[in-house]
Amino acid sequence: MDTVTRNKTIKLIGITEKEIRADISDLMDNEDLDIEIKPFDSKTYIVLTADADTEDEAKDIIRPVSKEIKKRLGNYIYSTKEKKSLEMSVVSLLEKNELTISTAESCTGGLLAGRIINVPGVSDVYKEGFITYTNKAKRKTLGVNKATLKKYGAVSAQTAREMALGAALEADSDVSISVTGIAGPDGGTAQKPVGLVYIGVCVKNNVHVEEFKFTGDRANVREQTVISALGLLRKCILEYFS
């Protein structure tokens, strides 16, 4: 009799491959189940594969391990469905908590807003997006303080914070997310190299900002920024409503 192969993919954000291995190392000793950890575009996938005589038997092998991984890694898991993307999970989270959102972008130039707006039904939660590429636009549109830009620069935690607050105020949204960074290939310095990005998330007037350092060309830096922004947005909403 031919064996049946069954796969299950668990998608995670905000946790490294090394951290995942440390958390589930004992589960990976299962002789009946192959567990593969795959880093993928600033995200990580855990792929469970079982071979058995029937599909039901393969599912029975996968089920308890999958359940234990969910228990251990909890909020890092954004989906276990093949076709559910990170942006879909974020929009679902906004809908579940009845939250509206706005975006404020510099180096990503609308790429983040476009990713969110790709999700069907997003009009129920998405209010407005701002592309503030220049310092003048940041001041005029989002109310970023001139003194903040002069003292800390456009690429700074302080500017990201004021951009997020300004977007939430201007759009009258419950949640906002801001992005400011150096995508390259030019513009970097020793103090602020290419790939340096600050992402700010405002949830009900509470702002959290994180610093990221990405590698690769301009397109890669912008793409990693969008993924990390969606991941941080998800994390902040979950923490606020936990």
Short mmCIF file of C-alpha atoms in Angstrom, two decimals:
data_model
loop_
_atom_site.label_atom_id
_atom_site.label_comp_id
_atom_site.label_asym_id
_atom_site.label_seq_id
_atom_site.Cartn_x
_atom_site.Cartn_y
_atom_site.Cartn_z
CA MET A 1 0.00 0.00 0.00
CA ASP A 2 1.25 3.48 -0.88
CA THR A 3 1.80 5.84 2.02
CA VAL A 4 0.00 9.17 2.36
CA THR A 5 1.93 12.36 3.06
CA ARG A 6 0.26 15.14 5.02
CA ASN A 7 1.72 18.63 5.61
CA LYS A 8 0.81 21.45 7.99
CA THR A 9 2.45 24.88 7.96
CA ILE A 10 2.54 27.14 11.01
CA LYS A 11 3.43 30.77 10.18
CA LEU A 12 5.22 32.95 12.72
CA ILE A 13 6.45 36.54 13.02
CA GLY A 14 8.60 38.26 15.65
CA ILE A 15 10.64 35.21 16.67
CA THR A 16 13.90 33.90 15.23
CA GLU A 17 14.69 30.43 13.92
CA LYS A 18 17.14 29.97 16.81
CA GLU A 19 14.49 30.86 19.40
CA ILE A 20 11.99 28.50 17.80
CA ARG A 21 14.48 25.62 17.85
CA ALA A 22 15.18 26.24 21.53
CA ASP A 23 11.47 26.22 22.35
CA ILE A 24 10.52 23.06 20.44
CA SER A 25 13.77 21.07 20.37
CA ASP A 26 12.23 18.15 22.25
CA LEU A 27 9.35 17.93 19.77
CA MET A 28 11.77 17.62 16.88
CA ASP A 29 12.92 14.19 18.11
CA ASN A 30 9.64 12.61 16.95
CA GLU A 31 10.53 9.74 14.61
CA ASP A 32 7.09 9.72 12.99
CA LEU A 33 7.09 13.42 12.13
CA ASP A 34 9.46 15.62 10.16
CA ILE A 35 9.66 19.19 11.52
CA GLU A 36 11.36 21.77 9.31
CA ILE A 37 11.94 25.42 10.31
CA LYS A 38 12.14 27.79 7.34
CA PRO A 39 13.06 31.49 7.59
CA PHE A 40 11.10 33.33 4.92
CA ASP A 41 11.10 37.11 4.23
CA SER A 42 11.43 38.26 7.86
CA LYS A 43 8.91 35.58 8.85
CA THR A 44 9.42 31.95 9.85
CA TYR A 45 7.46 28.86 8.85
CA ILE A 46 7.34 25.58 10.75
CA VAL A 47 6.41 22.77 8.36
CA LEU A 48 5.16 19.50 9.85
CA THR A 49 5.22 16.46 7.55
CA ALA A 50 3.89 13.01 8.36
CA ASP A 51 3.76 9.80 6.31
CA ALA A 52 1.14 7.18 7.15
CA ASP A 53 -1.05 4.50 5.62
CA THR A 54 -4.08 6.82 5.55
CA GLU A 55 -4.69 10.57 5.61
CA ASP A 56 -6.45 10.29 8.97
CA GLU A 57 -3.44 8.53 10.50
CA ALA A 58 -1.13 11.24 9.16
CA LYS A 59 -3.38 13.92 10.66
CA ASP A 60 -3.34 12.07 14.00
CA ILE A 61 0.46 12.24 14.01
CA ILE A 62 0.53 15.96 13.25
CA ARG A 63 -2.36 17.11 15.46
CA PRO A 64 -0.84 16.75 18.98
CA VAL A 65 2.49 18.27 17.94
CA SER A 66 0.77 21.18 16.22
CA LYS A 67 -1.33 21.76 19.33
CA GLU A 68 1.77 21.78 21.55
CA ILE A 69 3.59 24.22 19.25
CA LYS A 70 0.60 26.57 19.39
CA LYS A 71 0.62 26.32 23.18
CA ARG A 72 4.32 27.17 23.43
CA LEU A 73 4.65 29.82 20.74
CA GLY A 74 1.22 31.40 21.14
CA ASN A 75 1.07 34.97 19.88
CA TYR A 76 4.03 34.55 17.54
CA ILE A 77 1.78 32.41 15.33
CA TYR A 78 -0.23 34.53 12.91
CA SER A 79 -1.72 31.76 10.80
CA THR A 80 -1.93 28.02 10.23
CA LYS A 81 -3.85 28.40 6.98
CA GLU A 82 -1.98 28.10 3.70
CA LYS A 83 -3.69 31.05 2.00
CA LYS A 84 -3.90 33.43 4.99
CA SER A 85 -1.21 36.10 4.75
CA LEU A 86 0.25 38.28 7.49
CA GLU A 87 -1.73 41.30 6.30
CA MET A 88 -4.92 39.24 6.34
CA SER A 89 -4.30 38.24 9.93
CA VAL A 90 -3.69 41.89 10.90
CA VAL A 91 -6.90 43.07 9.25
CA SER A 92 -8.81 40.23 10.97
CA LEU A 93 -7.38 41.37 14.30
CA LEU A 94 -8.46 44.95 13.65
CA GLU A 95 -11.96 43.79 12.70
CA LYS A 96 -12.21 41.54 15.75
CA ASN A 97 -11.41 44.43 18.09
CA GLU A 98 -13.44 46.96 16.08
CA LEU A 99 -10.43 49.17 15.44
CA THR A 100 -9.76 51.63 12.63
CA ILE A 101 -6.25 52.23 11.29
CA SER A 102 -4.19 54.84 9.46
CA THR A 103 -0.64 54.67 8.07
CA ALA A 104 2.21 57.20 7.85
CA GLU A 105 5.12 56.28 5.61
CA SER A 106 8.42 57.73 4.54
CA CYS A 107 10.91 55.20 3.12
CA THR A 108 8.21 52.68 2.13
CA GLY A 109 6.33 55.29 0.12
CA GLY A 110 2.88 53.70 0.33
CA LEU A 111 4.02 50.08 0.11
CA LEU A 112 2.67 49.34 3.60
CA ALA A 113 -0.70 50.93 2.89
CA GLY A 114 -0.91 49.02 -0.38
CA ARG A 115 -0.25 45.71 1.37
CA ILE A 116 -3.03 46.36 3.88
CA ILE A 117 -5.46 47.60 1.24
CA ASN A 118 -4.91 44.39 -0.78
CA VAL A 119 -7.02 42.57 1.83
CA PRO A 120 -10.69 42.26 0.80
CA GLY A 121 -13.08 44.06 3.15
CA VAL A 122 -10.39 46.33 4.56
CA SER A 123 -12.56 49.40 3.93
CA ASP A 124 -14.30 48.58 7.22
CA VAL A 125 -11.11 49.38 9.16
CA TYR A 126 -8.71 51.41 6.98
CA LYS A 127 -9.25 55.17 7.20
CA GLU A 128 -6.37 57.05 5.61
CA GLY A 129 -2.75 56.84 4.52
CA PHE A 130 -0.06 59.53 4.50
CA ILE A 131 3.14 59.47 2.45
CA THR A 132 5.38 62.06 4.08
CA TYR A 133 8.70 61.67 2.34
CA THR A 134 10.19 65.08 3.12
CA ASN A 135 10.66 66.81 6.46
CA LYS A 136 8.28 69.53 5.30
CA ALA A 137 5.57 66.94 4.63
CA LYS A 138 6.12 65.37 8.04
CA ARG A 139 5.68 68.77 9.69
CA LYS A 140 2.78 69.99 7.56
CA THR A 141 0.74 66.80 7.30
CA LEU A 142 1.50 64.97 10.54
CA GLY A 143 2.50 67.79 12.84
CA VAL A 144 6.00 66.48 13.53
CA ASN A 145 7.80 69.14 15.54
CA LYS A 146 10.48 71.08 13.69
CA ALA A 147 12.71 70.88 16.77
CA THR A 148 12.39 67.06 16.77
CA LEU A 149 13.56 66.84 13.18
CA LYS A 150 16.44 69.24 13.79
CA LYS A 151 17.67 67.51 16.95
CA TYR A 152 17.09 63.85 16.11
CA GLY A 153 16.61 63.77 12.34
CA ALA A 154 13.89 62.31 10.15
CA VAL A 155 15.16 58.78 10.79
CA SER A 156 14.77 58.51 14.55
CA ALA A 157 12.58 56.96 17.20
CA GLN A 158 11.34 60.41 18.17
CA THR A 159 10.18 61.22 14.63
CA ALA A 160 8.53 57.81 14.22
CA ARG A 161 6.64 58.43 17.46
CA GLU A 162 5.36 61.84 16.36
CA MET A 163 4.44 60.50 12.92
CA ALA A 164 2.32 57.75 14.49
CA LEU A 165 0.58 60.16 16.84
CA GLY A 166 0.03 62.64 14.03
CA ALA A 167 -1.50 60.04 11.72
CA ALA A 168 -3.91 58.84 14.40
CA LEU A 169 -4.95 62.41 15.17
CA GLU A 170 -5.28 63.51 11.55
CA ALA A 171 -7.26 60.44 10.48
CA ASP A 172 -9.13 60.05 13.77
CA SER A 173 -8.15 56.37 13.85
CA ASP A 174 -7.89 54.00 16.82
CA VAL A 175 -4.57 52.64 15.58
CA SER A 176 -1.80 54.06 13.43
CA ILE A 177 1.57 52.86 12.21
CA SER A 178 4.53 54.94 11.07
CA VAL A 179 7.68 54.08 9.13
CA THR A 180 10.83 56.16 8.66
CA GLY A 181 14.20 54.87 7.53
CA ILE A 182 17.06 54.77 5.04
CA ALA A 183 16.33 52.35 2.21
CA GLY A 184 19.47 53.20 0.24
CA PRO A 185 21.55 52.80 -1.74
CA ASP A 186 22.56 56.34 -0.75
CA GLY A 187 21.88 58.46 2.32
CA GLY A 188 23.51 56.32 4.97
CA THR A 189 26.13 57.50 7.46
CA ALA A 190 28.27 55.83 10.11
CA GLN A 191 25.72 56.79 12.74
CA LYS A 192 22.69 56.01 10.59
CA PRO A 193 23.55 53.34 8.00
CA VAL A 194 21.46 52.17 5.07
CA GLY A 195 18.87 49.73 6.37
CA LEU A 196 18.20 51.60 9.61
CA VAL A 197 14.43 51.86 10.11
CA TYR A 198 12.17 53.02 12.92
CA ILE A 199 8.60 51.76 13.14
CA GLY A 200 6.04 53.29 15.46
CA VAL A 201 2.67 51.87 16.43
CA CYS A 202 0.01 53.92 18.20
CA VAL A 203 -2.89 52.04 19.82
CA LYS A 204 -5.45 54.22 21.60
CA ASN A 205 -2.81 56.97 22.07
CA ASN A 206 -0.22 54.53 23.46
CA VAL A 207 2.88 54.60 21.25
CA HIS A 208 5.54 51.91 20.92
CA VAL A 209 8.60 52.43 18.68
CA GLU A 210 11.21 49.86 17.66
CA GLU A 211 14.49 50.14 15.78
CA PHE A 212 15.35 47.72 12.96
CA LYS A 213 18.50 47.19 10.91
CA PHE A 214 17.84 45.50 7.59
CA THR A 215 20.22 44.31 4.89
CA GLY A 216 20.02 43.98 1.14
CA ASP A 217 19.21 46.37 -1.66
CA ARG A 218 16.59 49.12 -1.62
CA ALA A 219 13.74 46.80 -2.58
CA ASN A 220 14.70 44.27 0.10
CA VAL A 221 14.94 46.90 2.82
CA ARG A 222 11.51 48.27 1.92
CA GLU A 223 9.96 44.79 1.80
CA GLN A 224 11.47 43.76 5.15
CA THR A 225 10.21 47.03 6.61
CA VAL A 226 6.63 46.33 5.52
CA ILE A 227 6.67 42.80 6.95
CA SER A 228 8.21 43.95 10.22
CA ALA A 229 5.71 46.81 10.46
CA LEU A 230 2.80 44.41 10.07
CA GLY A 231 4.36 42.11 12.67
CA LEU A 232 4.88 44.92 15.17
CA LEU A 233 1.37 46.22 14.57
CA ARG A 234 -0.04 42.78 15.30
CA LYS A 235 2.11 42.42 18.43
CA CYS A 236 1.03 45.80 19.84
CA ILE A 237 -2.67 45.15 19.28
CA LEU A 238 -2.44 41.75 20.95
CA GLU A 239 -0.56 43.20 23.92
CA TYR A 240 -2.99 46.08 24.33
CA PHE A 241 -6.05 43.84 24.29
CA SER A 242 -4.56 40.87 26.17
#
